[in-house]
GROMACS .gro file of C-alpha atoms in nm:
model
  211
    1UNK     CA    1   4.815   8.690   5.993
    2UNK     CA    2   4.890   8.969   5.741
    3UNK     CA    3   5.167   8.978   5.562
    4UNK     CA    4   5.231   9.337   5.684
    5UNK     CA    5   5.173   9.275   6.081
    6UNK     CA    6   5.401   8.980   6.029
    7UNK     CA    7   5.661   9.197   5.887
    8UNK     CA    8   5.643   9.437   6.156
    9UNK     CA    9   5.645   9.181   6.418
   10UNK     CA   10   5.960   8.969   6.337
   11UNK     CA   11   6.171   9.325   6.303
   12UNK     CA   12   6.034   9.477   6.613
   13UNK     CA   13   6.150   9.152   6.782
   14UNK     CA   14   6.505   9.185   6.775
   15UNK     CA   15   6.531   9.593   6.903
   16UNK     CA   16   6.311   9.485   7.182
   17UNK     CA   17   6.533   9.168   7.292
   18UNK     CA   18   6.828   9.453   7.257
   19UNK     CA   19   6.714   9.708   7.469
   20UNK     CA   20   6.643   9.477   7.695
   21UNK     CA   21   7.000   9.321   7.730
   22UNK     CA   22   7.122   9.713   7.719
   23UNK     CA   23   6.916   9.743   8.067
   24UNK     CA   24   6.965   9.449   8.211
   25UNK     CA   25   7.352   9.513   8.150
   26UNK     CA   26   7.276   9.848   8.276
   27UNK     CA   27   7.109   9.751   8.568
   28UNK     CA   28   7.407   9.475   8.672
   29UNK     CA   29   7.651   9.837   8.587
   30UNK     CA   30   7.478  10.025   8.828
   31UNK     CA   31   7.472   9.798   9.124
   32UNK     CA   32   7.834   9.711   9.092
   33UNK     CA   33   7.914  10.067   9.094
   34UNK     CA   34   7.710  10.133   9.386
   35UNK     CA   35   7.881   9.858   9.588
   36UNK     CA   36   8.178   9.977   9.502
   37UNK     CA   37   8.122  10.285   9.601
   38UNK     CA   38   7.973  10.203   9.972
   39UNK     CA   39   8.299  10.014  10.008
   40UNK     CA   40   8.513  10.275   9.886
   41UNK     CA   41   8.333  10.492  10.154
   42UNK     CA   42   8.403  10.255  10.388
   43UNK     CA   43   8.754  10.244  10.336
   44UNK     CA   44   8.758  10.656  10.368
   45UNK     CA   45   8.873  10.851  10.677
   46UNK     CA   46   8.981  11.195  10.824
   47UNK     CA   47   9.349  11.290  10.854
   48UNK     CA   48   9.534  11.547  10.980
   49UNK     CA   49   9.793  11.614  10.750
   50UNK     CA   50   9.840  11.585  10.403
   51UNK     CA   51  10.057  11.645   9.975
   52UNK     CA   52   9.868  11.766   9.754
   53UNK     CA   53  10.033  11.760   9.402
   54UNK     CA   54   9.907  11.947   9.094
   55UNK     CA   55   9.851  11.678   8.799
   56UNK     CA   56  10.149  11.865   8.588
   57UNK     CA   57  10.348  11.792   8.914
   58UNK     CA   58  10.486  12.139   8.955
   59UNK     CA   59  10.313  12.244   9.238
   60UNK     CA   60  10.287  12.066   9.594
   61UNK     CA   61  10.109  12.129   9.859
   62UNK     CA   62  10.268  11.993  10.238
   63UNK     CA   63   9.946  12.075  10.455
   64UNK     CA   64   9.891  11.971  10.890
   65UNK     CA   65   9.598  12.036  11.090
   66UNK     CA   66   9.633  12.098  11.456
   67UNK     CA   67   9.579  11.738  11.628
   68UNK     CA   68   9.319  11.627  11.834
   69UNK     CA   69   9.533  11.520  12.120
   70UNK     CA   70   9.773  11.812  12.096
   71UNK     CA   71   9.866  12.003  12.373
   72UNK     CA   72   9.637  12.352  12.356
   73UNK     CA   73   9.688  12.583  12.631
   74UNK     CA   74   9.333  12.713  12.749
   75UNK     CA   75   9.281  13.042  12.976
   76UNK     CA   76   9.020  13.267  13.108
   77UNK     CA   77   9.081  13.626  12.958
   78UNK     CA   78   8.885  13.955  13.074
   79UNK     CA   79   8.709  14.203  12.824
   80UNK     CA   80   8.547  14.456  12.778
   81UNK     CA   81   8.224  14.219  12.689
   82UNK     CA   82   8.335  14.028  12.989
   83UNK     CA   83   8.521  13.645  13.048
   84UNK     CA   84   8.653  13.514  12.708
   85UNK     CA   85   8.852  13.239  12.648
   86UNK     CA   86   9.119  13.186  12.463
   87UNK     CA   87   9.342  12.935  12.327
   88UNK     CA   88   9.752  12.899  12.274
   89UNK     CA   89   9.923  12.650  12.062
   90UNK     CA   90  10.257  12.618  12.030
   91UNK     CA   91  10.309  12.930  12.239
   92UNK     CA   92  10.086  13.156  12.009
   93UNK     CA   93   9.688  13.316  12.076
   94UNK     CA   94   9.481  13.131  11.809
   95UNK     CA   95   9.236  13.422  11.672
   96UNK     CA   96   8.943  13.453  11.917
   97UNK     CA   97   8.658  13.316  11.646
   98UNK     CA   98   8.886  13.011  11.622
   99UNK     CA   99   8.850  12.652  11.834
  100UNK     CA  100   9.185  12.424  11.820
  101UNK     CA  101   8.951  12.136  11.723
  102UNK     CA  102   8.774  12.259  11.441
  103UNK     CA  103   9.031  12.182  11.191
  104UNK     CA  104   9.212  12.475  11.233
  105UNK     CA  105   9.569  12.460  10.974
  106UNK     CA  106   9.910  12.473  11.191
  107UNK     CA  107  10.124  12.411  10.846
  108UNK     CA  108  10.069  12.527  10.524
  109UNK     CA  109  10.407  12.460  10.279
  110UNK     CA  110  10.344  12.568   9.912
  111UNK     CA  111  10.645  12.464   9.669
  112UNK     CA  112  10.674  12.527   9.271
  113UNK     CA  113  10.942  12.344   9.111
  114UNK     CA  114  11.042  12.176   9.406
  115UNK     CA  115  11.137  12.558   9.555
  116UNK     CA  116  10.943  12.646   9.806
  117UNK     CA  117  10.719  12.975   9.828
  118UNK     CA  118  10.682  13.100  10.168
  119UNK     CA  119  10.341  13.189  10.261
  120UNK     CA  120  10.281  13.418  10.558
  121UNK     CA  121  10.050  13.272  10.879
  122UNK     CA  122   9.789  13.537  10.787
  123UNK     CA  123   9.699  13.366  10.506
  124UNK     CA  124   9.567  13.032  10.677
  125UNK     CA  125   9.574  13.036  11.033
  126UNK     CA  126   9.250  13.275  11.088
  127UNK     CA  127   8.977  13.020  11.015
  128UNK     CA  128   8.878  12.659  11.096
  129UNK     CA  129   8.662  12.377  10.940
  130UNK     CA  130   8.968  12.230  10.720
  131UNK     CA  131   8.872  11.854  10.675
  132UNK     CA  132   9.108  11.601  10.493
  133UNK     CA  133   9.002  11.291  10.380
  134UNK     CA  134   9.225  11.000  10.286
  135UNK     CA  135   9.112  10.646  10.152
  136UNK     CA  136   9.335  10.313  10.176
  137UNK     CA  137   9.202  10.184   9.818
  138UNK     CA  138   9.464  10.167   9.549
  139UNK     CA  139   9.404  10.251   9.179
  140UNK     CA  140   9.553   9.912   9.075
  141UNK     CA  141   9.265   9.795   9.238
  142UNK     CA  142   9.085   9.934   9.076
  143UNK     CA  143   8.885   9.756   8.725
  144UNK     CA  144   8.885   9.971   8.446
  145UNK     CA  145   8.560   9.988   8.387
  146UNK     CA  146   8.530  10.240   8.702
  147UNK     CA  147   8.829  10.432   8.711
  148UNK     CA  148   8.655  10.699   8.611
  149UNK     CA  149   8.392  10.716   8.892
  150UNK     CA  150   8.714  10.587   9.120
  151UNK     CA  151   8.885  10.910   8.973
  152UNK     CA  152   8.586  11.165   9.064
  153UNK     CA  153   8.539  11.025   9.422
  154UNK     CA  154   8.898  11.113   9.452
  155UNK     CA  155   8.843  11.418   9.343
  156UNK     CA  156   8.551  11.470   9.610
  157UNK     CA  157   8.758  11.339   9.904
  158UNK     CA  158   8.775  11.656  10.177
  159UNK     CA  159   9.105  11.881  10.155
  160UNK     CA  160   9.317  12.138   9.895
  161UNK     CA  161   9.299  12.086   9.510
  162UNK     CA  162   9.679  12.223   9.339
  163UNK     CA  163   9.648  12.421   8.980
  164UNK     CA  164   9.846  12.546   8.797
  165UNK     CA  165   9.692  12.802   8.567
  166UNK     CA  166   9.740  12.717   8.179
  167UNK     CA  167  10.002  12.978   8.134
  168UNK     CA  168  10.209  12.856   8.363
  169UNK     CA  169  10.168  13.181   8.565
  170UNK     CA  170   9.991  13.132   8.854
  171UNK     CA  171   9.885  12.875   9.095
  172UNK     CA  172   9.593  12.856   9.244
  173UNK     CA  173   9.495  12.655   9.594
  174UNK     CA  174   9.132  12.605   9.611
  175UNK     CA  175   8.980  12.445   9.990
  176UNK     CA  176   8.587  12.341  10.024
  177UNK     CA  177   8.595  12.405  10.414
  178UNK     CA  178   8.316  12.351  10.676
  179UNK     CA  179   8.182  12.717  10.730
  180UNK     CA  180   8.218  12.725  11.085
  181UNK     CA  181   7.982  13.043  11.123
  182UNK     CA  182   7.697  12.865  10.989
  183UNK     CA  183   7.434  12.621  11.193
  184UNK     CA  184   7.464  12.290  10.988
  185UNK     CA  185   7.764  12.202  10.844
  186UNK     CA  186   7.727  12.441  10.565
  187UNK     CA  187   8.046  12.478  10.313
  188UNK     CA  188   8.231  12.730  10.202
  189UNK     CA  189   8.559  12.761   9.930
  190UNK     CA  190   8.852  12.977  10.021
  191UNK     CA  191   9.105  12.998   9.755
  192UNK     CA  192   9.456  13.135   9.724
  193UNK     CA  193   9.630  13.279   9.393
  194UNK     CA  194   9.989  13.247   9.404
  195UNK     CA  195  10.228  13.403   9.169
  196UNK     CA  196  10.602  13.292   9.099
  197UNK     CA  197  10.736  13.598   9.298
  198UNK     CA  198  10.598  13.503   9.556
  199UNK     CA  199  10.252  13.714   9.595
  200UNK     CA  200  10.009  13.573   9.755
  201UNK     CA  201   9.550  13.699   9.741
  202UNK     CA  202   9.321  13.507   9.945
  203UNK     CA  203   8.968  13.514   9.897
  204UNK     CA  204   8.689  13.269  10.105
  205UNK     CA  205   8.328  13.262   9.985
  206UNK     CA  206   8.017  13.117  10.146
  207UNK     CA  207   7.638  13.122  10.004
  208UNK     CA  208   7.368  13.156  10.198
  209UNK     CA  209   7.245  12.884  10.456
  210UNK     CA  210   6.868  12.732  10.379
  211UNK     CA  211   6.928  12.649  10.795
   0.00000   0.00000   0.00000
């Protein structure tokens, strides 16, 4: 053999038995994460209520969803485009585009500083397709080497992210709902901005459905 294809040989050698141990250690990465992540999934469910606490810790969020086995008062109601009905929780009309069981919000607490910030019904009660999800795994269960993929499929679970803006300001409430007006599950965000006073802007936006 050449001197010069011998050289080349024994160096190439060594990078390939490397990159090799890189995959196969990538490969061994990639399938515990993916169990991990079926059972995390598996340990996942829907709630109906909820605190949702800025990562500061100034802001808290005490949030309810109207139960499935609450009592909902159902009537028959005529209009002027004939029979509607209607439905009454808690002694009050829900608004007409709005089912009891489609995760409609029956208490929404906001509270900065531990005070809290009243904010009026019309804010939240008009719209449906609030989901919160909750999992029973704990983060000291967690082994280090996947807290961070623990910490973004917390971050995914269904319900209200709390921020407080970085001046201190503002807060803002952001919720990925199920748009209820669409055909197939399709999402959209609705988001409150909050000031200290007290003032309160709502504003819900939903793309375009491919169904």
């Amino acid at each position: 053999m050449k001197r010069r294809s011998f050289i080349a040989l024994a160096t190439s050698a060594p990078i390939g038995l490397a990159l090799s141990a890189e995959n196969q250690e990538a490969v061994v990465f990639a399938t515990k994460l993916n169990e991990a992540k079926e059972a995390w999934h598996g340990k996942t469910e829907d709630v109906e209520s909820g605190v949702f606490v800025s990562t500061d810790g100034n802001l808290r969020l005490e949030v309810s969803l109207i139960g499935k086995n609450e009592h909902i008062e159902e009537k028959s109601v005529e209009t002027e485009d004939g029979v509607e009905t209607i439905y009454v929780y808690n002694g009050e009309r829900l608004p007409r585009w709005v089912h009891p069981q489609d995760g409609v919000i029956k208490q929404f607490r906001f509270f900065w500083d531990n005070g809290e910030i009243p904010i009026e019904k019309r804010f939240w009660n008009d719209f449906g397709g609030c989901r919160i999800g909750q999992t029973t795994v704990s983060k000291e269960s967690i082994p280090d080497d996947l807290m961070i993929e623990f910490e973004d499929f917390l971050g995914n679970l269904d319900g209200p992210k709390v921020i407080l803006s970085a001046d201190g300001g503002t807060a803002l409430i952001h919720w990925r709902i199920i748009d209820m007006d669409a055909c197939c599950g399709h999402r959209a965000d609705v988001r409150w901005i909050i000031s200290r006073s007290g003032a309160v802007m709502r504003h819900r936006h939903t793309t375009p459905s491919a169904c």
